[in-house]
Amino acid sequence: MKKNIVEKIWENHVIDNSSGNISVIAIDFGFLHEVTSAQAFQTMEDRNISILNPKQFIATIDHSISTSENRNETFDLAAKKQIDLLRKNTKKNDIPFFDFDSGYQGIVHVVGPELGITQPGLTIVCGDSHTATHGAFGALAFGIGTSELSHVFATGCLLLHKPKVMKVEFKGERPNGVFAKDLIMKLISKIGIGGATGHIIEYTGNAIRKMTMEERMTICNMSIECGAKGGLISPDETTYSYLKNRPFAPSPKNWDNLTKYWKSFQSDPDCYYDTEVTININHLSPMVTWGTNPSQAIEIKEHIPNENEISDSEKLMYQKAIDYMKITPGTKIEGTKIDWAFIGSCTNGRIEDLRISAEILKNRKIHPSVTLYIVPGSESVLKQAKEEGLDKIFINAGADFRMPGCSMCLAMNDDKVPSGKRCISSTNRNFVGRQGTGSYTHLASPATVAASALEGKITSPLKYL
């Protein structure tokens, strides 16, 4: 019987499915951060249960920390308590922990892949919806709740309903100035924020095969924004090359045998999918959101939709977004004035994202009315950016190049967009107040963010590429 990649990984991890529509699934690895793990640790302590396999997890600090230079001193009391508790819990339970200045601290979904922990065919969980990022390696990766995390702590397993599988094929060649972020935003704008509910998405097509691993991570990262439980891409030589010689990657003597195993996690030709979606990208332009969710996105040359262009079922959501964002229907999104710009997050905080931003910002100055934060996704990215001189480019352009963390993605820390200010951001969500109470967020690729920071208004990166 022909099978898709999700079925293959699922069947490889089924421990018991005797109850019918729900199965006991083995979980290979879990990532932890300071915000969503505390309650699960407390549950284990309250019930006097030991963690089954502490080496099945790693932990780091990312969400609530400051990204300022003196980050050890400036975070607030609640953040300090979260961090200290994670330090205590990981030490007590013998779980590897990457603290400040370890060389590996950073956003958990950046750290895992760059260490070589994320590998094809694994099941991976974290108390964070953007765990889907790890699917770029051909892993079945998804976010879980705190009670589910305690189950994984105790048993290494989860009770799960088998998901449906959606095939998304990107057809054609990417035009200049169009990046992975633009492709995934185009998909979400087409199928909506609930278009993939109940599914794992498999991304396919020539455009995907030509992508680097960092671009694939951007694609998979935002799968959750159209309702999917996760998203993945079948592994190939690009995957294996990325993983080789990383700190947690398999030893060279086992490499050939392991890559043969990894190659088994490919969807069979003509296998079954519950849903199939095709996106033609030959004429795609850079994308940017106009509203308060990622599906409210248009190509940068397009106009903000008028009410008569919106379906009846979406009109209430449309009007609320127009009112909140204080934008005018029928006008072009390009040229909208901005006050802030942000490049970073688990979606676009990797070294390639910083390189394209530096290419645009080099020997130029950001607009005097704009504040630009550039935040590397990890200490490893920070180090590499400095080795390549990208930090000097950013600083000379007038940007604030900061320490690693989630930063302005979610305003859970002291990196916030002030009320009434408009930000163009390389992050993954733009709901009301996401980057700060009363702030307005437009999602875009790092290239579009950098170009817009130079102009003081939403601007196509094509002007600088």
XYZ file of C-alpha atoms in Angstrom:
465
model
C 0.000 0.000 0.000
C 1.356 3.426 -0.962
C 1.803 5.823 1.929
C 2.622 9.470 2.510
C 5.406 10.585 4.851
C 3.065 11.334 7.757
C 1.617 7.815 7.640
C 5.115 6.342 7.585
C 6.311 8.297 10.632
C 3.028 7.661 12.448
C 3.112 3.911 11.888
C 6.753 3.818 12.953
C 5.751 5.298 16.332
C 2.455 3.542 17.123
C 2.699 1.649 20.406
C -0.985 0.801 20.670
C -4.077 1.636 18.643
C -6.484 -0.930 20.069
C -8.920 1.775 21.154
C -9.785 2.550 17.543
C -9.667 6.233 16.646
C -6.940 7.150 19.120
C -3.412 5.767 19.373
C -0.551 5.693 21.846
C 2.344 7.347 19.984
C 5.989 7.306 21.048
C 7.597 10.743 21.270
C 11.289 10.898 20.422
C 12.221 14.362 21.667
C 10.876 17.369 23.525
C 12.017 20.988 23.658
C 11.420 23.134 26.744
C 11.462 26.862 27.488
C 10.731 28.952 30.543
C 7.071 29.790 29.900
C 5.175 26.516 29.329
C 7.187 23.896 31.217
C 6.781 24.929 34.872
C 3.305 23.470 35.359
C 4.348 20.122 33.863
C 7.353 19.919 36.178
C 5.073 20.748 39.108
C 2.642 17.984 38.110
C 5.485 15.462 38.154
C 6.569 16.664 41.589
C 3.045 16.657 43.007
C 2.534 13.073 41.876
C 6.026 11.984 42.856
C 6.766 10.721 39.334
C 10.258 10.736 37.865
C 10.884 11.890 34.313
C 11.273 8.704 32.273
C 14.178 9.861 30.097
C 15.692 13.277 30.937
C 18.029 13.088 27.912
C 14.931 13.050 25.729
C 14.690 16.837 26.309
C 16.673 20.042 26.126
C 15.736 23.409 27.587
C 16.649 27.004 26.884
C 15.457 30.548 27.618
C 13.679 32.495 24.896
C 10.190 33.938 25.431
C 10.145 36.299 28.386
C 13.762 37.470 28.463
C 15.016 40.877 27.494
C 17.249 41.046 24.427
C 19.141 44.108 25.641
C 22.908 43.898 26.161
C 22.533 43.649 29.955
C 19.773 41.045 29.732
C 20.856 39.364 32.973
C 19.840 42.492 34.863
C 16.893 44.034 33.052
C 14.164 41.404 32.865
C 11.206 41.910 35.219
C 10.427 39.931 38.341
C 7.991 37.534 36.655
C 10.523 36.737 33.933
C 13.264 36.227 36.504
C 11.066 33.781 38.417
C 10.321 31.824 35.230
C 14.001 31.594 34.319
C 15.162 30.677 37.806
C 12.472 28.002 38.027
C 13.554 26.480 34.705
C 17.146 26.436 35.919
C 16.020 24.696 39.112
C 13.766 22.176 37.356
C 16.306 21.179 34.712
C 19.077 20.784 37.295
C 16.859 18.734 39.592
C 15.741 16.464 36.736
C 19.122 16.246 34.965
C 17.810 17.796 31.741
C 20.365 19.548 29.480
C 19.884 23.322 29.759
C 21.327 26.080 27.585
C 21.596 29.197 29.714
C 22.825 32.681 28.833
C 26.345 32.650 27.387
C 26.407 28.855 26.987
C 26.911 29.432 23.284
C 23.618 27.696 22.507
C 20.933 29.795 24.209
C 18.247 31.086 21.895
C 14.789 30.496 20.485
C 14.118 26.802 21.004
C 13.058 26.256 17.380
C 16.302 27.798 16.157
C 18.540 26.019 18.654
C 17.235 22.483 18.024
C 17.976 22.371 14.290
C 21.337 24.155 14.479
C 22.532 21.623 17.072
C 21.509 18.713 14.850
C 18.937 17.424 17.353
C 16.095 17.768 14.848
C 16.319 14.815 12.443
C 14.142 13.059 9.824
C 11.562 10.560 10.966
C 11.379 11.767 14.582
C 8.331 12.766 16.574
C 9.066 16.085 18.305
C 6.992 18.137 20.744
C 7.213 21.416 22.649
C 4.808 23.568 24.614
C 4.777 26.040 21.741
C 2.667 26.080 18.583
C 5.597 26.835 16.293
C 7.166 23.457 16.985
C 6.053 22.803 13.402
C 9.358 24.452 12.402
C 11.172 21.139 12.933
C 9.038 19.529 10.225
C 11.412 21.051 7.692
C 13.660 18.050 8.381
C 10.993 15.442 7.712
C 10.032 15.187 11.383
C 6.490 14.972 12.733
C 6.645 18.003 15.024
C 3.830 19.827 16.799
C 2.983 21.936 19.813
C 1.375 20.431 22.907
C -0.293 21.656 26.085
C 1.113 21.547 29.594
C -0.828 18.439 30.632
C 0.377 16.665 27.503
C 3.957 17.637 28.349
C 3.586 15.957 31.744
C 2.447 12.792 29.916
C 5.588 12.889 27.761
C 7.725 13.473 30.860
C 6.221 10.430 32.560
C 5.824 7.962 29.682
C 7.579 9.222 26.552
C 4.224 8.865 24.796
C 1.020 10.701 23.920
C -2.570 9.726 23.167
C -3.302 11.171 19.726
C -5.886 11.088 16.982
C -4.307 10.302 13.637
C -4.257 13.562 11.637
C -5.377 14.019 8.078
C -2.702 14.954 5.560
C -2.798 17.913 3.190
C -0.451 18.129 0.229
C 0.567 21.673 -0.699
C 2.493 21.979 -3.955
C 4.227 25.210 -4.924
C 4.498 25.214 -8.695
C 6.814 27.405 -10.730
C 9.907 29.467 -10.055
C 10.289 32.138 -7.396
C 10.598 35.634 -8.895
C 13.321 37.967 -7.639
C 12.454 39.528 -4.300
C 10.146 36.674 -3.306
C 11.180 34.559 -0.315
C 9.959 31.552 1.629
C 7.932 33.849 3.899
C 6.026 35.143 0.876
C 5.126 31.610 -0.243
C 3.678 30.547 3.087
C 1.811 33.843 3.460
C 0.314 33.316 -0.007
C -0.918 29.868 1.031
C -2.494 31.180 4.226
C -4.175 34.031 2.340
C -5.660 31.453 -0.035
C -6.973 28.807 2.384
C -7.555 30.961 5.463
C -6.621 30.631 9.127
C -8.699 27.450 9.445
C -8.021 25.985 6.024
C -5.778 23.168 7.256
C -7.492 22.387 10.562
C -7.082 18.736 11.512
C -4.250 18.229 9.026
C -0.504 17.906 8.864
C 0.726 19.677 5.720
C 3.337 18.132 3.453
C 5.001 20.819 1.331
C 6.114 19.727 -2.124
C 7.146 21.105 -5.488
C 10.268 22.234 -7.268
C 10.368 25.519 -5.351
C 10.531 23.607 -2.052
C 13.292 21.307 -3.293
C 15.397 24.324 -4.264
C 15.061 25.906 -0.825
C 17.762 25.886 1.825
C 16.971 24.297 5.176
C 16.508 27.730 6.714
C 13.904 28.619 4.100
C 12.132 25.304 4.660
C 12.006 26.040 8.378
C 10.248 29.337 7.635
C 7.650 27.510 5.541
C 6.955 24.825 8.151
C 7.028 27.324 11.027
C 3.872 29.077 9.845
C 1.853 25.908 9.140
C 0.011 26.507 12.396
C -1.221 29.881 11.095
C -3.639 28.176 8.706
C -4.885 25.776 11.370
C -2.595 22.816 10.704
C -1.239 20.728 13.571
C 2.120 20.806 11.825
C 3.896 20.856 8.493
C 6.785 18.910 7.047
C 9.001 18.369 4.027
C 10.465 15.044 2.943
C 14.215 14.917 3.647
C 16.750 15.012 0.828
C 20.448 15.724 0.252
C 19.940 19.337 1.389
C 18.682 17.996 4.714
C 21.537 15.542 5.188
C 24.170 18.109 4.252
C 22.774 20.582 6.792
C 22.838 18.013 9.600
C 26.284 16.561 9.006
C 28.880 17.356 11.684
C 26.518 19.315 13.915
C 27.048 18.817 17.679
C 24.188 16.342 18.203
C 24.261 14.795 14.730
C 25.066 11.078 14.385
C 28.723 10.088 14.282
C 30.388 9.760 10.864
C 30.755 5.983 11.240
C 26.948 5.629 11.398
C 26.216 8.285 8.813
C 25.651 6.139 5.706
C 23.349 3.696 7.457
C 21.352 6.493 9.027
C 20.886 8.437 5.804
C 19.552 5.246 4.199
C 17.029 5.056 7.025
C 16.139 8.729 6.674
C 15.503 8.257 2.950
C 12.691 5.852 3.809
C 10.661 8.839 5.018
C 9.513 9.928 1.574
C 5.943 9.956 0.335
C 5.352 7.203 -2.201
C 4.432 8.310 -5.732
C 0.655 8.538 -6.184
C 0.004 8.081 -2.462
C -3.252 9.279 -0.940
C -3.801 12.734 0.583
C -6.978 13.889 2.266
C -6.655 17.333 0.684
C -4.476 18.806 -2.068
C -3.710 22.486 -2.724
C -1.619 23.957 -5.539
C -0.075 27.440 -5.492
C 1.469 28.868 -8.667
C 4.305 31.211 -7.729
C 5.589 32.238 -11.163
C 4.159 35.743 -10.850
C 4.088 36.096 -7.072
C 5.142 39.409 -5.545
C 6.271 40.080 -1.968
C 3.430 39.608 0.504
C 2.360 41.778 3.431
C -0.588 41.618 5.838
C -3.122 44.421 6.079
C -5.299 43.021 8.898
C -5.121 41.218 12.223
C -4.467 37.627 11.198
C -2.015 36.067 8.720
C -4.718 35.251 6.161
C -5.432 38.958 5.730
C -2.465 39.338 3.412
C -1.999 40.658 -0.100
C 0.784 41.121 -2.627
C 2.556 44.392 -2.010
C 1.305 46.033 -5.229
C -2.317 45.193 -4.447
C -4.896 47.363 -2.736
C -6.398 46.777 0.688
C -9.676 44.923 -0.015
C -12.984 46.747 -0.143
C -15.895 45.263 1.762
C -17.598 44.092 -1.458
C -14.560 41.888 -2.144
C -14.996 40.008 1.139
C -17.226 36.969 1.602
C -20.238 37.370 3.885
C -18.775 34.933 6.425
C -15.636 37.070 6.810
C -17.156 40.559 6.809
C -17.332 40.944 10.593
C -13.689 39.891 10.957
C -12.796 42.176 8.042
C -14.464 45.249 9.539
C -12.866 44.710 12.927
C -9.460 44.450 11.272
C -9.971 47.612 9.203
C -11.125 49.539 12.252
C -8.276 48.351 14.455
C -5.475 48.758 11.908
C -6.665 52.249 10.933
C -6.132 51.684 7.226
C -8.261 52.690 4.232
C -9.875 50.059 1.986
C -9.104 50.488 -1.704
C -5.678 52.039 -1.143
C -2.390 50.281 -1.837
C -0.679 48.669 1.111
C 2.653 49.792 -0.318
C 3.472 53.244 0.952
C 1.773 52.794 4.337
C 3.826 54.739 6.895
C 5.594 52.700 9.577
C 7.188 53.654 12.906
C 8.902 50.398 13.874
C 10.473 47.428 12.103
C 11.481 44.046 13.478
C 13.673 41.285 12.028
C 13.891 38.119 14.115
C 11.761 35.330 15.684
C 11.613 31.554 15.153
C 10.198 32.324 11.698
C 12.981 34.590 10.441
C 15.789 34.933 12.978
C 18.374 32.671 11.321
C 21.658 33.650 9.731
C 20.250 33.677 6.179
C 17.562 36.126 7.292
C 20.235 38.406 8.740
C 22.350 38.122 5.597
C 19.575 39.255 3.238
C 18.714 42.074 5.643
C 22.365 43.155 5.698
C 22.520 43.090 1.903
C 19.707 45.634 1.773
C 20.909 47.786 4.673
C 24.597 47.899 3.730
C 25.898 51.453 3.258
C 22.399 52.845 3.844
C 20.592 54.507 6.756
C 17.195 53.610 8.134
C 14.574 56.339 7.945
C 14.886 58.807 10.853
C 11.305 58.123 11.958
C 11.827 54.338 12.219
C 13.138 52.210 15.076
C 14.556 48.923 13.755
C 15.272 45.955 16.034
C 17.316 43.061 14.623
C 17.390 40.058 16.931
C 19.342 36.869 16.146
C 17.553 33.618 16.896
C 20.367 32.159 18.968
C 23.799 32.791 20.406
C 25.207 30.754 17.508
C 23.515 33.068 15.000
C 24.759 36.078 16.962
C 28.325 34.771 16.866
C 28.200 34.015 13.150
C 26.685 37.410 12.353
C 29.556 39.095 14.173
C 32.143 36.919 12.421
C 30.676 37.978 9.058
C 30.539 41.650 10.053
C 26.767 41.836 9.774
C 26.503 43.491 13.187
C 28.552 46.452 11.950
C 26.301 46.814 8.891
C 23.229 46.898 11.105
C 24.692 49.348 13.602
C 26.008 51.646 10.861
C 22.535 51.648 9.296
C 21.068 52.844 12.588
C 19.485 49.568 13.687
C 19.511 48.162 17.205
C 21.263 44.777 16.960
C 20.259 42.864 20.076
C 20.847 39.665 22.046
C 19.044 36.389 21.188
C 15.429 35.724 22.140
C 11.830 35.841 20.936
C 11.876 39.597 21.532
C 9.237 41.697 19.818
C 7.430 38.725 18.314
C 5.033 38.474 21.234
C 5.558 41.357 23.699
C 5.997 38.934 26.614
C 9.203 40.763 27.485
C 10.352 44.389 27.528
C 10.703 44.529 23.709
C 7.396 46.085 22.698
C 5.942 48.320 20.003
C 4.408 51.348 21.755
C 0.677 51.894 21.621
C -0.446 53.689 18.482
C 2.725 52.789 16.559
C 2.847 50.728 13.365
C 5.414 47.944 12.897
C 6.421 45.846 9.905
C 7.657 42.547 11.241
C 9.227 39.269 10.116
C 7.235 37.374 12.765
C 4.367 34.904 12.377
C 1.301 36.465 14.000
C -0.357 39.860 13.859
C -3.413 39.648 16.081
C -4.566 42.633 18.130
C -1.841 43.676 20.570
C 0.550 40.874 19.595
C 3.598 43.179 19.635
C 2.311 45.483 22.342
C -1.015 46.852 23.544
C -2.502 49.179 20.941
C 0.223 48.511 18.355
C -0.346 47.630 14.685
C 1.577 44.793 13.004
C 2.177 44.051 9.313
C 3.848 40.703 8.589
C 6.405 40.440 5.781
C 9.711 38.837 4.813
C 12.966 40.156 6.326
C 13.827 41.685 2.948
C 10.566 43.635 2.854
C 11.049 44.692 6.481
C 14.573 45.972 5.779
C 13.493 47.889 2.670
C 10.559 49.412 4.544
C 12.823 50.493 7.416
C 14.952 52.433 4.934
C 11.963 54.190 3.401
C 9.838 54.763 6.503
C 6.921 53.118 4.730
C 5.982 49.668 3.448
C 8.280 49.147 0.466
C 9.050 46.318 -1.944
C 12.568 44.880 -1.503
C 12.930 44.860 -5.287
C 14.061 48.468 -5.043
C 17.219 47.246 -3.301
C 17.826 43.809 -4.829
